[in-house]
Short mmCIF file of C-alpha atoms in Angstrom, two decimals:
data_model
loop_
_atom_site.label_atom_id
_atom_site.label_comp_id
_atom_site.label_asym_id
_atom_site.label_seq_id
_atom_site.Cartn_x
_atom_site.Cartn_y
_atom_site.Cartn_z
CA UNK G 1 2.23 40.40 -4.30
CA UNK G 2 -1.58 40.81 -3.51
CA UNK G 3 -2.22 42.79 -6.65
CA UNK G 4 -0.45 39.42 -8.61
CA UNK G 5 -2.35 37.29 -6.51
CA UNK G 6 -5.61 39.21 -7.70
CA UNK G 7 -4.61 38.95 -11.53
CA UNK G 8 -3.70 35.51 -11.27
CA UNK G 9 -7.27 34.74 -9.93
CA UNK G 10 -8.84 36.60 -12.46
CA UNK G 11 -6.83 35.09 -15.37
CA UNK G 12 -7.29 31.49 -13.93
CA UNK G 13 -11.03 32.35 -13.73
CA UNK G 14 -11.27 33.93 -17.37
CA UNK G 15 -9.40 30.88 -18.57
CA UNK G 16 -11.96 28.22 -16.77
CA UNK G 17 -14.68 30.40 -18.91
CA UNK G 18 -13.42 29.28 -22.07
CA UNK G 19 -12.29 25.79 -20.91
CA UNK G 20 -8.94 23.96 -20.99
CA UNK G 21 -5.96 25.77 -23.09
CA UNK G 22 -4.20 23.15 -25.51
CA UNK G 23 -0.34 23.10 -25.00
CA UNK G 24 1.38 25.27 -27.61
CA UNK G 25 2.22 22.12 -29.62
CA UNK G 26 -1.13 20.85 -29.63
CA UNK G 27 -2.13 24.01 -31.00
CA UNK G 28 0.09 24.17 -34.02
CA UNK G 29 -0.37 20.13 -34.72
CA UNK G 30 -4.31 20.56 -36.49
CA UNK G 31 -5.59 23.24 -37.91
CA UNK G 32 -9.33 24.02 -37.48
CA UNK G 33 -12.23 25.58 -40.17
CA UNK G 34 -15.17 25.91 -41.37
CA UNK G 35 -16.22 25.96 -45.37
CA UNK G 36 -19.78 27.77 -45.69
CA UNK G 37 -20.98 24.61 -48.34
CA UNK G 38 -24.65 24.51 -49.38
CA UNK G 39 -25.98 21.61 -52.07
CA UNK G 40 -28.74 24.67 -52.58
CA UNK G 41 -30.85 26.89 -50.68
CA UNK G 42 -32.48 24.81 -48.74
CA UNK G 43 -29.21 22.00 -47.97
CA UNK G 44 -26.76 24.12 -46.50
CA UNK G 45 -23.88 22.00 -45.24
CA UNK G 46 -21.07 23.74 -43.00
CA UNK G 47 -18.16 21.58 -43.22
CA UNK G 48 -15.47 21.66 -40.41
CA UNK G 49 -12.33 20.94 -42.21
CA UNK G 50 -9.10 19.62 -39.69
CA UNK G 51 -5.33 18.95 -41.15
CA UNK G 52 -1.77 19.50 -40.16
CA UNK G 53 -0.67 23.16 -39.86
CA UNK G 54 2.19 22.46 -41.64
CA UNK G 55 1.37 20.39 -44.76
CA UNK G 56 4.06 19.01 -47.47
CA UNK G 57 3.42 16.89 -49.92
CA UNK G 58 -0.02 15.01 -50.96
CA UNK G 59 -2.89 14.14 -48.17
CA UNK G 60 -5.74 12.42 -49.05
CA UNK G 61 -9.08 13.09 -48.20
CA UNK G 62 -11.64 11.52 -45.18
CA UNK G 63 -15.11 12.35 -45.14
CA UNK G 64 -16.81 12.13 -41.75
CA UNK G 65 -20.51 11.76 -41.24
CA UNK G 66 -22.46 12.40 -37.82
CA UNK G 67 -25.43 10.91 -36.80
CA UNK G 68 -28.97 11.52 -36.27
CA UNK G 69 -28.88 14.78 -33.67
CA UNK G 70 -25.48 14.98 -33.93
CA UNK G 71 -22.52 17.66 -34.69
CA UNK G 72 -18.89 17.51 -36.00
CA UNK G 73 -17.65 19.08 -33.53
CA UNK G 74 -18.50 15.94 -31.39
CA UNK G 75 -16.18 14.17 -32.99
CA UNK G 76 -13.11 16.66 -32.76
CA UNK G 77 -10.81 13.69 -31.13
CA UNK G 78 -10.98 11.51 -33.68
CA UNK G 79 -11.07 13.95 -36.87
CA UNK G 80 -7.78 15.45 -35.52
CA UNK G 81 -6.86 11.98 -34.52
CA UNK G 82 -6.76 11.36 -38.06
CA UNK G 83 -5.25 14.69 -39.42
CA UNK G 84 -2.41 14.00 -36.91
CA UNK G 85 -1.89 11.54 -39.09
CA UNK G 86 -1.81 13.37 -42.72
CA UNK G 87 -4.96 13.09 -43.57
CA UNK G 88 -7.41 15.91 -44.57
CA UNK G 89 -10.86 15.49 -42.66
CA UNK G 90 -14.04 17.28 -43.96
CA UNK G 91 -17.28 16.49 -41.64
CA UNK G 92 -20.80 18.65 -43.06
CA UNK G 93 -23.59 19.32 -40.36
CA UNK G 94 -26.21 17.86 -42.16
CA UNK G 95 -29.15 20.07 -42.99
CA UNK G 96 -32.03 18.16 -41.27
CA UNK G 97 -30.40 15.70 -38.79
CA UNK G 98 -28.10 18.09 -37.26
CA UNK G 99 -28.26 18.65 -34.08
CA UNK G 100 -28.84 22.53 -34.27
CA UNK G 101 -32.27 21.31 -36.31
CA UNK G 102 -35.67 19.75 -35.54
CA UNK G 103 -34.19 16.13 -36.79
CA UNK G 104 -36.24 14.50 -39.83
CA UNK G 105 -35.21 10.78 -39.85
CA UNK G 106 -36.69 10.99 -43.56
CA UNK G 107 -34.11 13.25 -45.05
CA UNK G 108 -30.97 10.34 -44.53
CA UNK G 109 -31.40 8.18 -47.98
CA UNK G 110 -31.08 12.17 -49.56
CA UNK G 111 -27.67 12.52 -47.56
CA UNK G 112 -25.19 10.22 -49.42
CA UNK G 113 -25.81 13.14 -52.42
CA UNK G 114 -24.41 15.87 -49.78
CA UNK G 115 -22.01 13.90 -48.80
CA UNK G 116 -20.54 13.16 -52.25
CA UNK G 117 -20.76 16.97 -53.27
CA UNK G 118 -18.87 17.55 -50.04
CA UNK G 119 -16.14 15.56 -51.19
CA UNK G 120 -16.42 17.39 -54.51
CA UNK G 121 -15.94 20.38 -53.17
CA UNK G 122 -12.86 19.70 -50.51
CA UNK G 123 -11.46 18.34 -53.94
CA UNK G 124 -11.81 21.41 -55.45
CA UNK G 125 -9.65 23.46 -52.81
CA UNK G 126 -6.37 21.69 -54.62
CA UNK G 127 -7.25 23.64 -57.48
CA UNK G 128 -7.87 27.06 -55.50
CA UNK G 129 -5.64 29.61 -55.69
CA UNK G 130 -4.16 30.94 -52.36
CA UNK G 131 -6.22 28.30 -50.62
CA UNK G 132 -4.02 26.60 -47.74
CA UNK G 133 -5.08 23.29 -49.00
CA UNK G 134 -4.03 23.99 -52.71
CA UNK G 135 -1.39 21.77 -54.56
CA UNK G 136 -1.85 19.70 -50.98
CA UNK G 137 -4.64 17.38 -51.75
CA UNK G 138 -4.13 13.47 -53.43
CA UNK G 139 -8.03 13.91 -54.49
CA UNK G 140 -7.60 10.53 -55.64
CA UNK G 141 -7.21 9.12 -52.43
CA UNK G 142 -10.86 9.75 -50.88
CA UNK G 143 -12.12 7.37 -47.57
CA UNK G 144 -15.48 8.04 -46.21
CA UNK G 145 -16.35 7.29 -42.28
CA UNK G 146 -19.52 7.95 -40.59
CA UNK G 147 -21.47 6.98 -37.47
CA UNK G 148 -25.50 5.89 -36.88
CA UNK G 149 -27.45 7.38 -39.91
CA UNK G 150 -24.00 8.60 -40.63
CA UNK G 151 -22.34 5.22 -41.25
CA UNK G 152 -25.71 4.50 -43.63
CA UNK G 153 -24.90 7.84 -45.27
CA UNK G 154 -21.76 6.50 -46.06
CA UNK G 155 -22.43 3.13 -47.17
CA UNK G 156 -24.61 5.17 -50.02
CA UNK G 157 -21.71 6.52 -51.15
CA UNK G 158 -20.67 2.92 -52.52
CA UNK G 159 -23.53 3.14 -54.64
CA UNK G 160 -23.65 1.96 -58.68
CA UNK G 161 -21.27 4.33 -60.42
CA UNK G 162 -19.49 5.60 -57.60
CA UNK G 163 -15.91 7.42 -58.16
CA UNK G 164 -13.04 4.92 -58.08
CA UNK G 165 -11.01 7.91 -55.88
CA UNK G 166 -13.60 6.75 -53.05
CA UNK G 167 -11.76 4.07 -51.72
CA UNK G 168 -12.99 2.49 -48.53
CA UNK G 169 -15.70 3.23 -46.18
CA UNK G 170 -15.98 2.28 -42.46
CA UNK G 171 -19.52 2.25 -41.20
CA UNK G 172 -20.38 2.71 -37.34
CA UNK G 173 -23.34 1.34 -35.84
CA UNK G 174 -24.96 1.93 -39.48
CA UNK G 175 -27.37 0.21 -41.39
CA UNK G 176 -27.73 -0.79 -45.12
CA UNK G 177 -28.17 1.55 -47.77
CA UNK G 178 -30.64 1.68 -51.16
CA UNK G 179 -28.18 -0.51 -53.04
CA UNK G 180 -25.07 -1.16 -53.34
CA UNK G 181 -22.27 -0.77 -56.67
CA UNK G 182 -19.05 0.72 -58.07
CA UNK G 183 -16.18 0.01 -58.19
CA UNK G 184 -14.61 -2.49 -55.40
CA UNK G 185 -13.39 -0.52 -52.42
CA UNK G 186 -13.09 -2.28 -48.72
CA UNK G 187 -15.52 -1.69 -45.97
CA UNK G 188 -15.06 -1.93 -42.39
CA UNK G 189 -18.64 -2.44 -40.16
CA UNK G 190 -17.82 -1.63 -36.76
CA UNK G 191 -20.96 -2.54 -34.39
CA UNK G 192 -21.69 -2.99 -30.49
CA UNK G 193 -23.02 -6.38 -29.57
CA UNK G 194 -25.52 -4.45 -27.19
CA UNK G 195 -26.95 -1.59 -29.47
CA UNK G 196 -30.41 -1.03 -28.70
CA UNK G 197 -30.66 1.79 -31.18
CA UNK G 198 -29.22 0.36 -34.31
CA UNK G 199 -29.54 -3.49 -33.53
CA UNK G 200 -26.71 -5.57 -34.32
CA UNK G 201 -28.45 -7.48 -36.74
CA UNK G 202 -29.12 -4.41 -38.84
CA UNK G 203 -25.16 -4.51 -39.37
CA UNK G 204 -25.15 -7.97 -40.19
CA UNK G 205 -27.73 -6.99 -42.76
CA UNK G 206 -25.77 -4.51 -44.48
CA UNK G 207 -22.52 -6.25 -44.28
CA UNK G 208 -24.43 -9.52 -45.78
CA UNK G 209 -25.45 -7.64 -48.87
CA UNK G 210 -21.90 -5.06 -49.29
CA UNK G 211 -19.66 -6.32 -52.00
CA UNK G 212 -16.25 -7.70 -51.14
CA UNK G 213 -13.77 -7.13 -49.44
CA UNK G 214 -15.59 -6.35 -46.26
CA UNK G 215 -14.72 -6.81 -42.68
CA UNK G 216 -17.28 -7.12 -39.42
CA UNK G 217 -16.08 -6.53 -36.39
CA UNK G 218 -18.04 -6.77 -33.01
CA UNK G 219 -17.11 -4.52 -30.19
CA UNK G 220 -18.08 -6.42 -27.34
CA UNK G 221 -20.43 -4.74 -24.73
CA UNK G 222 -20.44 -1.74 -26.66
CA UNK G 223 -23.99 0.15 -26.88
CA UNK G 224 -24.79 2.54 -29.38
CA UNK G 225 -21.46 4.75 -30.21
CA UNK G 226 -20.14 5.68 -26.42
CA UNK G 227 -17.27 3.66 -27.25
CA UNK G 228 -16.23 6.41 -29.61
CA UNK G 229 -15.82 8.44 -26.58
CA UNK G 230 -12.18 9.64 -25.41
CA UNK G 231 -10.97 8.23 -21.83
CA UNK G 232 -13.83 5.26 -22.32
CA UNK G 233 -12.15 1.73 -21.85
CA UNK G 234 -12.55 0.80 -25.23
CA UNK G 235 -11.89 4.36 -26.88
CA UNK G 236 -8.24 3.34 -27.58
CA UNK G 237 -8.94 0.08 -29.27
CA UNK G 238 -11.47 1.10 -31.88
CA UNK G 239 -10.05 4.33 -32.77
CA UNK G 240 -6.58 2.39 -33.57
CA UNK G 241 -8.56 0.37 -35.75
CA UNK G 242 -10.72 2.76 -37.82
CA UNK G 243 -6.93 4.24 -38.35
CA UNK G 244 -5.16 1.42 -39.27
CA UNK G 245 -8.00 0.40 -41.89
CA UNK G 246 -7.76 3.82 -43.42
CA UNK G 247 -3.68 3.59 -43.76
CA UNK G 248 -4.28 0.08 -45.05
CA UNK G 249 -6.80 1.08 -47.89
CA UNK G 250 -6.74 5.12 -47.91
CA UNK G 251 -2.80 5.16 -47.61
CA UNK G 252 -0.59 8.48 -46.91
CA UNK G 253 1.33 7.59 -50.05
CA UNK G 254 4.77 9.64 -49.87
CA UNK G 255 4.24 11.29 -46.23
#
């Protein structure tokens, strides 16, 4: 009994090393990895991919965009939020706002490009033999979501000539792009009345001059982004929103 006691400690304390084990179910529900992407030698863009484990049929597309310091893996809960629901999520590490990188505030209007060959490129997995994602991808269902420079990295996306598979955006806490163009395709702003990073008048800015249809909604006492938190009070509320947007406009036709 002692020498079970002993491995039990040790296991427990092993465990704790590596932090909390999912439940079997969770584990087999999203399925984690990494595409080694690069828009050149000096853009390279590692792109954490999440969807089902067990795909069938058609799943379109969501491109997620961190912000200024930031990492996809930060966003883990609501990417496999999101592929819990069909959807295929693809978020790059952008080259020089990352936060494994000396940030260069500069480099963002030059991120809407990586973004779009990002898409691109998760497109091209449909076509790739042995590929887990091949013959699984609607690549003409394509919705882009980003937060801080992120959500103005994806508002570039909707510039002039823009693919009609790109078919709604939802900006966090973002501010306005070069220009605006393309093809209609619906935009949700999502912005904290008390942002004193991003002010929310620089959301009202770019959701004055974004084409139709469009949609602004405040979150009330929210600063900049900590309401895209898991367990915070208001967590539950805006991620059921960004969701329900993206069934509304990026639908799971036929899942």
């Amino acid at each position: 009994m002692r020498r079970l006691a002993v491995v039990l400690v040790l296991l427990a304390l092993l465990l704790d090393g590596f932090g909390p084990v999912p439940p079997a179910s969770a584990q087999e529900a999203v399925v984690t990895r990494t595409l080694a992407l690069a828009r050149g030698s000096d853009r390279p863009l590692p792109t954490t991919l999440w969807y089902r484990g067990h795909l069938t049929g058609r799943h379109p597309i969501i491109l997620f965009s961190h912000g200024l310091g930031g990492l996809p893996r930060q966003f883990a809960p609501l990417a496999a939020g999101w592929a819990e629901a069909g959807y295929v999520v693809a978020a790059p590490a952008y080259p020089h706002t990352n936060g494994l990188v000396r940030v260069d505030r500069r480099d963002i209007p030059q991120q809407h490009l990586d973004a779009a060959y990002v898409i691109e490129a998760v497109r091209a997995l449909d076509r790739a033999a042995g590929d887990p994602l091949a013959g699984r991808l609607d690549v003409n269902r394509v919705g882009a979501v980003g937060f801080s420079a992120g959500g103005t990295t994806t508002l570039g996306l909707f510039g002039p000539g823009h693919p009609a598979y790109l078919r709604a955006g939802v900006t966090i806490s973002g501010r306005r792009p070069a220009t605006f163009g393309g093809p209609p395709a619906p935009l949700l702003f999502l912005h904290g009345d008390r942002d004193r990073v991003v002010p929310l008048r620089a959301g009202r800015e770019a959701y004055r001059l974004a084409p139709p249809s469009k949609q602004f909604v405040i979150v009330r006492g929210g600063r900049h982004g900590e309401f895209l938190r898991p367990g915070g009070p208001q967590y539950g509320r805006v991620s059921a929103q960004i969701l329900a947007f993206l069934q509304a406009n990026v639908p799971l036709a036929g899942l």
